[in-house]
Coordinates of N, CA and C and ligand atoms in Angstrom, one line a residue:
X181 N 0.8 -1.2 0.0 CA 0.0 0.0 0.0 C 0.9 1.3 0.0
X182 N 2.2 1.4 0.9 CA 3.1 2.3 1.0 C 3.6 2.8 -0.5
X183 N 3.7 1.8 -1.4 CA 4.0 1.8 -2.7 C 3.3 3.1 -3.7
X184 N 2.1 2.8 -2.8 CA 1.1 3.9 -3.7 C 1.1 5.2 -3.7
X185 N 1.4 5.2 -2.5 CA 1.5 6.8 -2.4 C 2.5 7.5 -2.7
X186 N 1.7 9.0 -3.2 CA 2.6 9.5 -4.0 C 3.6 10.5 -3.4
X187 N 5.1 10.9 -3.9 CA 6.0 11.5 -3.0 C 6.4 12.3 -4.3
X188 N 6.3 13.6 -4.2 CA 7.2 14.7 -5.3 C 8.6 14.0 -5.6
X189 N 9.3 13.9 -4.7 CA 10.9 13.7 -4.7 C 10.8 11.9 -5.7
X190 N 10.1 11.2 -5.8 CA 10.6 10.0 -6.1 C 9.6 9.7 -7.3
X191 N 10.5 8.4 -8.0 CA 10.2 8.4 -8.8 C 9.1 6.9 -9.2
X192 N 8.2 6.8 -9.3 CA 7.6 7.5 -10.9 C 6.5 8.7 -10.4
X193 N 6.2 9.2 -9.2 CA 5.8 10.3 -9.2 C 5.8 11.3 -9.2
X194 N 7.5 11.7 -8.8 CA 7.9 13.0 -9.5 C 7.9 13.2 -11.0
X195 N 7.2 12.5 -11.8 CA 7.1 12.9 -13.2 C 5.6 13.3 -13.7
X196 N 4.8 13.1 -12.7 CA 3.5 14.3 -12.6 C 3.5 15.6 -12.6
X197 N 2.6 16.3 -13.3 CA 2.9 17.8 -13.1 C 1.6 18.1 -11.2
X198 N 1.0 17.7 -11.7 CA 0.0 18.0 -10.5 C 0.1 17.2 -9.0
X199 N -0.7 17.8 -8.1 CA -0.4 16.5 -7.3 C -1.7 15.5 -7.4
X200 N -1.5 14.8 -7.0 CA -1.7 12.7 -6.5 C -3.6 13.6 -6.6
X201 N -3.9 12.7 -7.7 CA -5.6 13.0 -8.0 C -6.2 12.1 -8.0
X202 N -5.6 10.2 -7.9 CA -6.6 9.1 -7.9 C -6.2 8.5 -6.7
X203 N -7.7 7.8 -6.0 CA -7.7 7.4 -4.8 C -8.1 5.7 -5.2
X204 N -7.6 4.8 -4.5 CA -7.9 3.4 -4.9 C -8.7 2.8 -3.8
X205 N -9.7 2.8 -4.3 CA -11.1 2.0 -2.9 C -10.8 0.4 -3.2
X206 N -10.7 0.3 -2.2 CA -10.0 -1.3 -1.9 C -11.6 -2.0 -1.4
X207 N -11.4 -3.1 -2.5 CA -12.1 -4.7 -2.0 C -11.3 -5.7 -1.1
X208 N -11.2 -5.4 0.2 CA -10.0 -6.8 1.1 C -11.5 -7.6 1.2
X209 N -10.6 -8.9 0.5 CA -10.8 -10.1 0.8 C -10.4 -10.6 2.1
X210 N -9.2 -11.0 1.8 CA -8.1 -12.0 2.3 C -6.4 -11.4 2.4
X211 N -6.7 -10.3 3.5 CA -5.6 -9.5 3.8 C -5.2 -9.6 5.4
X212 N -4.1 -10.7 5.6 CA -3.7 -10.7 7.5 C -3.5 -9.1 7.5
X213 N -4.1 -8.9 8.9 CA -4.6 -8.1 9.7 C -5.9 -6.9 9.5
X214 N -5.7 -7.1 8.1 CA -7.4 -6.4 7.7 C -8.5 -7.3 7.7
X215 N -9.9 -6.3 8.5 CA -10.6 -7.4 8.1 C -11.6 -7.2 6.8
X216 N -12.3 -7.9 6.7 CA -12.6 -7.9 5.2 C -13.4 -6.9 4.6
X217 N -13.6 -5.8 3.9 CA -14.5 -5.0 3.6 C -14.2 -3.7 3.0
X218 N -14.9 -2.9 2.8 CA -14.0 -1.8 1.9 C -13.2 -0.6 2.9
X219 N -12.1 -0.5 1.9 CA -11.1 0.8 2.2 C -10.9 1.5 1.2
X220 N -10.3 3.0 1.8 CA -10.1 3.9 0.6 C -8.8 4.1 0.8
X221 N -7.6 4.5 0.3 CA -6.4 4.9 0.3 C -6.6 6.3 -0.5
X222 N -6.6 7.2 0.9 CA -6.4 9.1 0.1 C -4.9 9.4 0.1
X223 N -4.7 9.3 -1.6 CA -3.1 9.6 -1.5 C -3.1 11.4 -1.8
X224 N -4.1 11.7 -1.5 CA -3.7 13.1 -1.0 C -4.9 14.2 0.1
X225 N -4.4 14.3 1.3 CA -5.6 14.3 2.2 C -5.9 15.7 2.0
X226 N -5.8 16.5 1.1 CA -6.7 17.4 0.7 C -8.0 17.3 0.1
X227 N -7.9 16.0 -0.7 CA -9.6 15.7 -1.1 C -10.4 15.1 -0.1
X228 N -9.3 14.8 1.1 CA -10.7 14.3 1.7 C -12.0 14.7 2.3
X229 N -12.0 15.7 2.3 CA -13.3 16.1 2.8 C -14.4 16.0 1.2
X230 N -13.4 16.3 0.4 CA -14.4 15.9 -0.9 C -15.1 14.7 -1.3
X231 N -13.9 14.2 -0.8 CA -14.5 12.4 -0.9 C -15.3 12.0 -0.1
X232 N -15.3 12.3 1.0 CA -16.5 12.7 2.3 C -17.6 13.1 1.9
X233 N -17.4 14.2 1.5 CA -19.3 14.8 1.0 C -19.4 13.6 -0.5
X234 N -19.1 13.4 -1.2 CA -19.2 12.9 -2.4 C -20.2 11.1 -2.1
X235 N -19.7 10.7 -1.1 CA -19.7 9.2 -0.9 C -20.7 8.7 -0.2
X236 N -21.2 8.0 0.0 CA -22.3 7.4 1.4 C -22.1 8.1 2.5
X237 N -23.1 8.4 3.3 CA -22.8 9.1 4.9 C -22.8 8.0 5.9
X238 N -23.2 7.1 5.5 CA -23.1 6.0 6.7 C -21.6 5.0 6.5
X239 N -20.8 5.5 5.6 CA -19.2 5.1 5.7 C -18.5 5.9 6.9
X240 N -18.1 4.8 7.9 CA -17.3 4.6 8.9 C -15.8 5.5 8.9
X241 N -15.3 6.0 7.7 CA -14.2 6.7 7.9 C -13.6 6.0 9.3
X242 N -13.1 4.7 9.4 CA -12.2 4.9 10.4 C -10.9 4.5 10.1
X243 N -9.8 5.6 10.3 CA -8.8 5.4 10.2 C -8.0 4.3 10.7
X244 N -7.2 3.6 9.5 CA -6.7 2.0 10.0 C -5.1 2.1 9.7
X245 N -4.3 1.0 10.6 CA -3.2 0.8 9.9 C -1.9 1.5 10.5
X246 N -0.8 1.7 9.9 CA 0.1 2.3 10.4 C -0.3 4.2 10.3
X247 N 0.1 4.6 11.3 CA 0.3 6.1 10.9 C 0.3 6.8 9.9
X248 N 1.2 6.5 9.1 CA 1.7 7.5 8.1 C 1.2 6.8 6.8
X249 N 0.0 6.1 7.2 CA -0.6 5.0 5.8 C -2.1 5.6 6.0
X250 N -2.3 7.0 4.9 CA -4.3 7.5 4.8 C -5.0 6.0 4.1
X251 N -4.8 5.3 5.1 CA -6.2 4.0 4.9 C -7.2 4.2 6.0
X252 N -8.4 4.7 5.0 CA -9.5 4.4 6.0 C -10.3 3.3 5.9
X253 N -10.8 3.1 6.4 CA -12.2 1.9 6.6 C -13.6 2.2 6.8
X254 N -13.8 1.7 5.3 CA -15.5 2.4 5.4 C -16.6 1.2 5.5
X255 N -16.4 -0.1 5.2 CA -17.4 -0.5 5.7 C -17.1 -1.8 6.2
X256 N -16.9 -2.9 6.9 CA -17.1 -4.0 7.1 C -18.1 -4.8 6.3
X257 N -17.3 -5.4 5.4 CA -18.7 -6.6 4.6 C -17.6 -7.4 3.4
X258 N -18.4 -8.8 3.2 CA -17.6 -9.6 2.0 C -18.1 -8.9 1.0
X259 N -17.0 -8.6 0.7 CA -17.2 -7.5 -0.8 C -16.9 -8.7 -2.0
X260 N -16.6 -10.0 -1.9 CA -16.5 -10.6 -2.9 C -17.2 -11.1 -4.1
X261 N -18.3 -11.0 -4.1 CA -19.7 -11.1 -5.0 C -19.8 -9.4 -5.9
X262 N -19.7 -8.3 -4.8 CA -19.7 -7.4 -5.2 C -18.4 -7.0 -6.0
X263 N -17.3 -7.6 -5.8 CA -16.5 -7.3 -6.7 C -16.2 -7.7 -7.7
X264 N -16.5 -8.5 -7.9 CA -16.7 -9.3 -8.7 C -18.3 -9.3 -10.2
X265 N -19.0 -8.5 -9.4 CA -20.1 -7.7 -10.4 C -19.6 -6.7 -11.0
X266 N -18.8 -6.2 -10.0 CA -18.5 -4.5 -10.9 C -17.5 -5.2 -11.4
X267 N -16.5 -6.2 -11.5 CA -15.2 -5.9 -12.8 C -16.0 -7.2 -14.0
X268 N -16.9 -6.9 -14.3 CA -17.4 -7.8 -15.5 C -17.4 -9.2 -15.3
X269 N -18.1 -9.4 -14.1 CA -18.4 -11.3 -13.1 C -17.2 -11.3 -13.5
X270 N -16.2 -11.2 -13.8 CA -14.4 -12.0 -13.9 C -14.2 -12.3 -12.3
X271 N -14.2 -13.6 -12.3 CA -13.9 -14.2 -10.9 C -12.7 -14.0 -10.3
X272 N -11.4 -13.2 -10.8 CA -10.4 -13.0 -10.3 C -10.9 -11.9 -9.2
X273 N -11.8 -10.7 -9.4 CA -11.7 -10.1 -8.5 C -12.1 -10.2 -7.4
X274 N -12.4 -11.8 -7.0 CA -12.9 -12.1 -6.2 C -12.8 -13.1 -5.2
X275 N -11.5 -13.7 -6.3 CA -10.5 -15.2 -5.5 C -9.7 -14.4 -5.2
X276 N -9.0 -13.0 -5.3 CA -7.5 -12.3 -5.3 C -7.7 -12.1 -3.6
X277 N -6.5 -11.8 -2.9 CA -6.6 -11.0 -1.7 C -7.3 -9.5 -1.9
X278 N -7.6 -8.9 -2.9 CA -7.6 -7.7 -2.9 C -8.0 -7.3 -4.5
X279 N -9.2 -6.5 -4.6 CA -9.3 -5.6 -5.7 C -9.6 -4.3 -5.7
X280 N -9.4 -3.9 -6.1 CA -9.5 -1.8 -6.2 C -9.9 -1.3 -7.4
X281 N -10.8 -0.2 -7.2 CA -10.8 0.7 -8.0 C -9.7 1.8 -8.3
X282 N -9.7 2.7 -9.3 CA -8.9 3.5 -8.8 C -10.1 5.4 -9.0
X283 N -10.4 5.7 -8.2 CA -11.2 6.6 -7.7 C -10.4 8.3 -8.0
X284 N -11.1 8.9 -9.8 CA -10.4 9.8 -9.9 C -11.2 11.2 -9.9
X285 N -10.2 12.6 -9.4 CA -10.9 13.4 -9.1 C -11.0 14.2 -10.7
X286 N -12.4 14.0 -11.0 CA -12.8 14.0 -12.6 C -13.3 15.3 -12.8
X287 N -13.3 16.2 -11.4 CA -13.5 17.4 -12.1 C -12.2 18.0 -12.7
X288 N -10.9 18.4 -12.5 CA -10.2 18.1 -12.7 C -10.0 17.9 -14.6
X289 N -10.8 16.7 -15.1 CA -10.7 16.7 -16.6 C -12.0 17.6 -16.9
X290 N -13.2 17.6 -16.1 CA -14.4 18.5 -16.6 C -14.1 19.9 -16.9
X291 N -13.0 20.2 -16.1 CA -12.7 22.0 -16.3 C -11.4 22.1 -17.2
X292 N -10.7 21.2 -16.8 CA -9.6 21.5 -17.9 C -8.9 19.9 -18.8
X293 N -10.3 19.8 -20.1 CA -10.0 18.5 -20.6 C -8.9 18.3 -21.1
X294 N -7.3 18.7 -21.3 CA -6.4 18.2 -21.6 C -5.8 17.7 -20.6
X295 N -6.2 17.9 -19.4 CA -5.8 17.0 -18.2 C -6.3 15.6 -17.9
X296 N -7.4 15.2 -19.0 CA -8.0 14.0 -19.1 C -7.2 13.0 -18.8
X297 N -5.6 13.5 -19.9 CA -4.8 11.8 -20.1 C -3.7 11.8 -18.7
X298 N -3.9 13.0 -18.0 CA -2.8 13.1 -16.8 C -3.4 12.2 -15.8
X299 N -4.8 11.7 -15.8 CA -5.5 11.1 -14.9 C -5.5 9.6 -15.3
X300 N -5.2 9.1 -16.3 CA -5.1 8.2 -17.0 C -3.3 7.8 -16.6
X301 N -2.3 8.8 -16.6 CA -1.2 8.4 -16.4 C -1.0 7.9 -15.1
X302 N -2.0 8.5 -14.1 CA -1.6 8.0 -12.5 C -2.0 6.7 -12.5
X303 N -3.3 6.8 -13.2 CA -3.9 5.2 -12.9 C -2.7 4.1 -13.5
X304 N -2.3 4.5 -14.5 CA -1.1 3.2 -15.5 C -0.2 3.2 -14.0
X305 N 0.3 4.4 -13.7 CA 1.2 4.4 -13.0 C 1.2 3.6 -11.7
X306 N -0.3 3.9 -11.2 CA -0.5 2.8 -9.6 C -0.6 1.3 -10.1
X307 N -1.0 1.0 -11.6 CA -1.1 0.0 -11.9 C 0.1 -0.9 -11.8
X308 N 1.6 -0.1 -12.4 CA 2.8 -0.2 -13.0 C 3.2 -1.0 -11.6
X309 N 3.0 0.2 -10.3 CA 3.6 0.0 -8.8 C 3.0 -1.2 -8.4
X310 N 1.7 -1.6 -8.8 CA 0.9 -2.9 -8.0 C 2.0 -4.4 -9.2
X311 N 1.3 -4.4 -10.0 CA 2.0 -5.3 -10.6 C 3.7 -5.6 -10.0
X312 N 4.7 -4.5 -9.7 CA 5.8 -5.1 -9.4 C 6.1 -5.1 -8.3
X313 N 4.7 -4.5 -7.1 CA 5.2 -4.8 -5.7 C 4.0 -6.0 -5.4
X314 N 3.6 -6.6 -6.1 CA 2.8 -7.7 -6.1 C 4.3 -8.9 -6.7
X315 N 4.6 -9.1 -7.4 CA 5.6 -9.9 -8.2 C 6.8 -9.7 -7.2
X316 N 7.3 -8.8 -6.2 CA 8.1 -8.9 -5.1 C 7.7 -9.6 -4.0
X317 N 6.5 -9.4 -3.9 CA 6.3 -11.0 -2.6 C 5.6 -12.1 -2.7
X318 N 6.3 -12.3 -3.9 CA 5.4 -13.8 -4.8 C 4.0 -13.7 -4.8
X319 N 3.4 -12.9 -4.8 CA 2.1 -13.2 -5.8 C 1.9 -12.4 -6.8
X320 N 0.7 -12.2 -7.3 CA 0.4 -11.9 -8.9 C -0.6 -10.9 -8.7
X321 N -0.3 -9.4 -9.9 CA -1.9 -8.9 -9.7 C -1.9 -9.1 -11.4
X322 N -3.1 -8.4 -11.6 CA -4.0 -8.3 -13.3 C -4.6 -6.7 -12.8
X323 N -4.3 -6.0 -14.1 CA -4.6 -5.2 -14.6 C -6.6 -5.4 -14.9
X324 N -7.8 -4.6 -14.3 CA -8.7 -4.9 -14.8 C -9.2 -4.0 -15.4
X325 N -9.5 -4.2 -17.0 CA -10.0 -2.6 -17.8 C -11.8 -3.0 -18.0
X326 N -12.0 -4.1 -18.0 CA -13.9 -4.1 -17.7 C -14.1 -4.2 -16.7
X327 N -14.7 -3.0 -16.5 CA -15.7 -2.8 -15.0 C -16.4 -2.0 -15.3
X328 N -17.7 -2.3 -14.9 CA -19.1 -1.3 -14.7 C -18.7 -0.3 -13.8
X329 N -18.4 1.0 -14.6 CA -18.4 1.7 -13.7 C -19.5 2.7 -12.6
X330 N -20.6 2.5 -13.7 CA -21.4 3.3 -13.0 C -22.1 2.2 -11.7
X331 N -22.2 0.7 -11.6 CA -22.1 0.1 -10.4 C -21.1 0.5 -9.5
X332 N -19.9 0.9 -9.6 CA -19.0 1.2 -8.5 C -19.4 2.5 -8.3
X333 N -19.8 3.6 -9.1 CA -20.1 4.6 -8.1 C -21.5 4.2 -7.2
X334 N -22.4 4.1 -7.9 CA -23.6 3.6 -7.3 C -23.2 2.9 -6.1
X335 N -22.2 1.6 -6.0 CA -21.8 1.2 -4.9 C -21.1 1.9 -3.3
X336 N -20.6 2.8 -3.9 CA -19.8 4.1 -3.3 C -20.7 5.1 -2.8
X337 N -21.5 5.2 -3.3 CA -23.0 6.1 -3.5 C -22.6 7.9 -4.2
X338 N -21.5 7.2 -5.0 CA -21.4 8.6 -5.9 C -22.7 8.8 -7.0
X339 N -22.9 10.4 -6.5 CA -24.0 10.3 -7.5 C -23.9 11.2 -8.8
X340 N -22.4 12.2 -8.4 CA -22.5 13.4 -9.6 C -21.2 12.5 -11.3
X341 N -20.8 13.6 -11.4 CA -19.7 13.5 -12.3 C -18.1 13.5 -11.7
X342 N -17.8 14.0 -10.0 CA -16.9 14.8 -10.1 C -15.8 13.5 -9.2
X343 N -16.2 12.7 -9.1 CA -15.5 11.2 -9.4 C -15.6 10.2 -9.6
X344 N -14.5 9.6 -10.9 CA -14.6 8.5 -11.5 C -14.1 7.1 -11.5
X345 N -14.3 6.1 -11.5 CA -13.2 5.4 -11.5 C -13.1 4.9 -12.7
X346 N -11.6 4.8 -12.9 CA -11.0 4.9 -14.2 C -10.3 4.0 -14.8
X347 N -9.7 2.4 -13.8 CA -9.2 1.7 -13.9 C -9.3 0.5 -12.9
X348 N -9.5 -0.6 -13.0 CA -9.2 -1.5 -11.5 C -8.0 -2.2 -11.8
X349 N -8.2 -3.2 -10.6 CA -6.4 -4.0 -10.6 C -7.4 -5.1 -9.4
X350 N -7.0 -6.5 -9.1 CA -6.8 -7.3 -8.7 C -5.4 -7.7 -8.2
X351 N -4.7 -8.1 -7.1 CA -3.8 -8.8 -6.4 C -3.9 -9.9 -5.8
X352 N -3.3 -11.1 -5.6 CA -3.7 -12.3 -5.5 C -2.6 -13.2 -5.4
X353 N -2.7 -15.0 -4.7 CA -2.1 -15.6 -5.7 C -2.5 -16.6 -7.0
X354 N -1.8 -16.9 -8.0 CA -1.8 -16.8 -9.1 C -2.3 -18.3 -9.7
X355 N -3.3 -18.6 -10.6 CA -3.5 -19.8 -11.0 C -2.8 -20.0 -12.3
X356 N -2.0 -20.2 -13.2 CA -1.5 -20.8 -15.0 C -2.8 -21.4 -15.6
X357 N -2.9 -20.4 -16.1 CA -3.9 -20.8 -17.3 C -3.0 -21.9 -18.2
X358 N -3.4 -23.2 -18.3 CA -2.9 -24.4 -19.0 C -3.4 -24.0 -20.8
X359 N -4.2 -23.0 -21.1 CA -4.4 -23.2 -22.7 C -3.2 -22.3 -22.8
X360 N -2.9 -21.6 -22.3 CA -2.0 -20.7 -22.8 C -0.6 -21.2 -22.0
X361 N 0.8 -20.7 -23.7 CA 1.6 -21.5 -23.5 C 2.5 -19.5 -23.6
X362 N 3.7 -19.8 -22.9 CA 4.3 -18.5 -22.3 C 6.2 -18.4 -23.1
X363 N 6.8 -17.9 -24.2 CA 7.5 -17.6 -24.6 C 8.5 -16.8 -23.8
X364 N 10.1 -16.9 -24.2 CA 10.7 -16.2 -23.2 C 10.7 -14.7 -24.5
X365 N 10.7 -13.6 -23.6 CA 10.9 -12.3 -24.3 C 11.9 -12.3 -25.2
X366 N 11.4 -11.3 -26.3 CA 12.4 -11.2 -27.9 C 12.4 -12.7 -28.1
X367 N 11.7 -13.4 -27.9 CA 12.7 -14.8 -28.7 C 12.4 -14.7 -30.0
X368 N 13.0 -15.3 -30.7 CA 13.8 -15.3 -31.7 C 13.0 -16.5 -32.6
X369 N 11.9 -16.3 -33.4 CA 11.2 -17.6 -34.0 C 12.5 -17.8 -35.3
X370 N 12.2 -19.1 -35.4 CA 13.1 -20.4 -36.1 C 12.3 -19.9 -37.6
Ligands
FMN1663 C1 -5.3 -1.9 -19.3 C2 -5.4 -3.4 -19.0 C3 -6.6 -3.9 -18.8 C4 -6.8 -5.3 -18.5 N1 -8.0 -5.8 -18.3 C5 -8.1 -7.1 -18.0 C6 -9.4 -7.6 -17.6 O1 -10.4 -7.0 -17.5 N2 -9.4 -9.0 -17.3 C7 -8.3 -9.8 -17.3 O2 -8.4 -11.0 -17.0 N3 -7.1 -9.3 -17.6 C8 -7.0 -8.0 -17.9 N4 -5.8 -7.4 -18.2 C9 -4.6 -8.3 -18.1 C10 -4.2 -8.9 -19.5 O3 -5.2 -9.8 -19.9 C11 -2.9 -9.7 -19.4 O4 -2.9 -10.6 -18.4 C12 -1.7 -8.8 -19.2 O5 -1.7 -7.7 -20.1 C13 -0.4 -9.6 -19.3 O6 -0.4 -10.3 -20.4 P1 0.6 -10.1 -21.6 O7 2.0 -10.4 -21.0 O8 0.2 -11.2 -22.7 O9 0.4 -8.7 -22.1 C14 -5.6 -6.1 -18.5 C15 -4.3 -5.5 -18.7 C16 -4.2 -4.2 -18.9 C17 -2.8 -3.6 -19.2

């Protein structure tokens, strides 16, 4: 989770012009010491009161976790059915330890649309961070680009324009698909 958050000085997020605009609302499954249900990760606590008024009132906001880690906890519940609706029934998001949205502040592209694809970069970019700090403690995430999204705001109880989610991701460990057979990189066909 430390991974995510964004720091001016380092890199890949010193190469944003703005600061940290997507928040990743976590589906824990199957996470020692969490218990199961949703969280949001505000990687910048200036939106939060935005994300506050924006969201359900009956979300718990309680702050979890280490100190210097904005995870809060908004609801207690198996979110695995539910996660599993919103990323297009694909059952990974719902065997994995963990699925997320990534939750972007979309006014942001509404007022000034060439900022559209800078919103789009964070998300590749939290995606970039998950996949290789997932592959550092032996397990596996996936990239997820079908999800309903207007179920995840609905689920959230976003009701306007002015946040989107723009990308998911699952983390987990990993099953081999047996139809598919796996080449080493550049090889070289005969
Ligand atoms: C933007 C993006 C969206 C993806 N969406 C899905 C998805 O919805 N479901 C899925 O099973 N995998 C999804 N994947 C993962 C790919 O299916 C694939 O596992 C990944 O790109 C690695 O495979 P490759 O090495 O053949 O590219 C997505 C990957 C990316 C980059």
């Amino acid at each position: 989770m430390e991974s995510l958050l964004a720091s001016r000085d380092t890199p890949p997020w010193n190469a944003l012009t703005s600061p940290a605009a997507v928040h990743p609302a976590l589906f824990v499954h199957r996470v020692d010491g969490l218990e199961p249900g949703l969280y949001l990760l505000v990687r910048n606590s200036a939106a939060l009161p935005d994300l506050k008024r924006a969201m359900r009132p009956e979300w718990l906001w309680q702050r979890t976790g280490p100190d210097h880690l904005p995870l809060y906890f908004l609801l207690p519940f198996d979110l695995r059915a539910v996660a599993k609706l919103i990323s297009c029934h694909q059952d990974i998001a719902a065997d994995s330890c963990f699925a997320l949205g990534m939750l972007a502040n979309f006014e942001i592209a509404m007022k000034q649309p060439w900022r559209y694809r800078h919103l789009f970069w964070e998300c590749g970019m939290l995606g970039q961070a998950l996949y290789l700090e997932a592959e550092a403690i032996e397990v596996r995430a996936t990239g997820i680009g079908c999800f309903f999204d207007d179920e995840m705001h609905a689920m959230l109880g976003i009701k306007d324009h002015a946040w989107q989610s723009l990308y998911h991701f699952t983390v987990g460990g990993a099953m081999v698909d047996q139809r598919l057979s796996t080449s080493a990189p550049y090889e070289i066909q005969p």
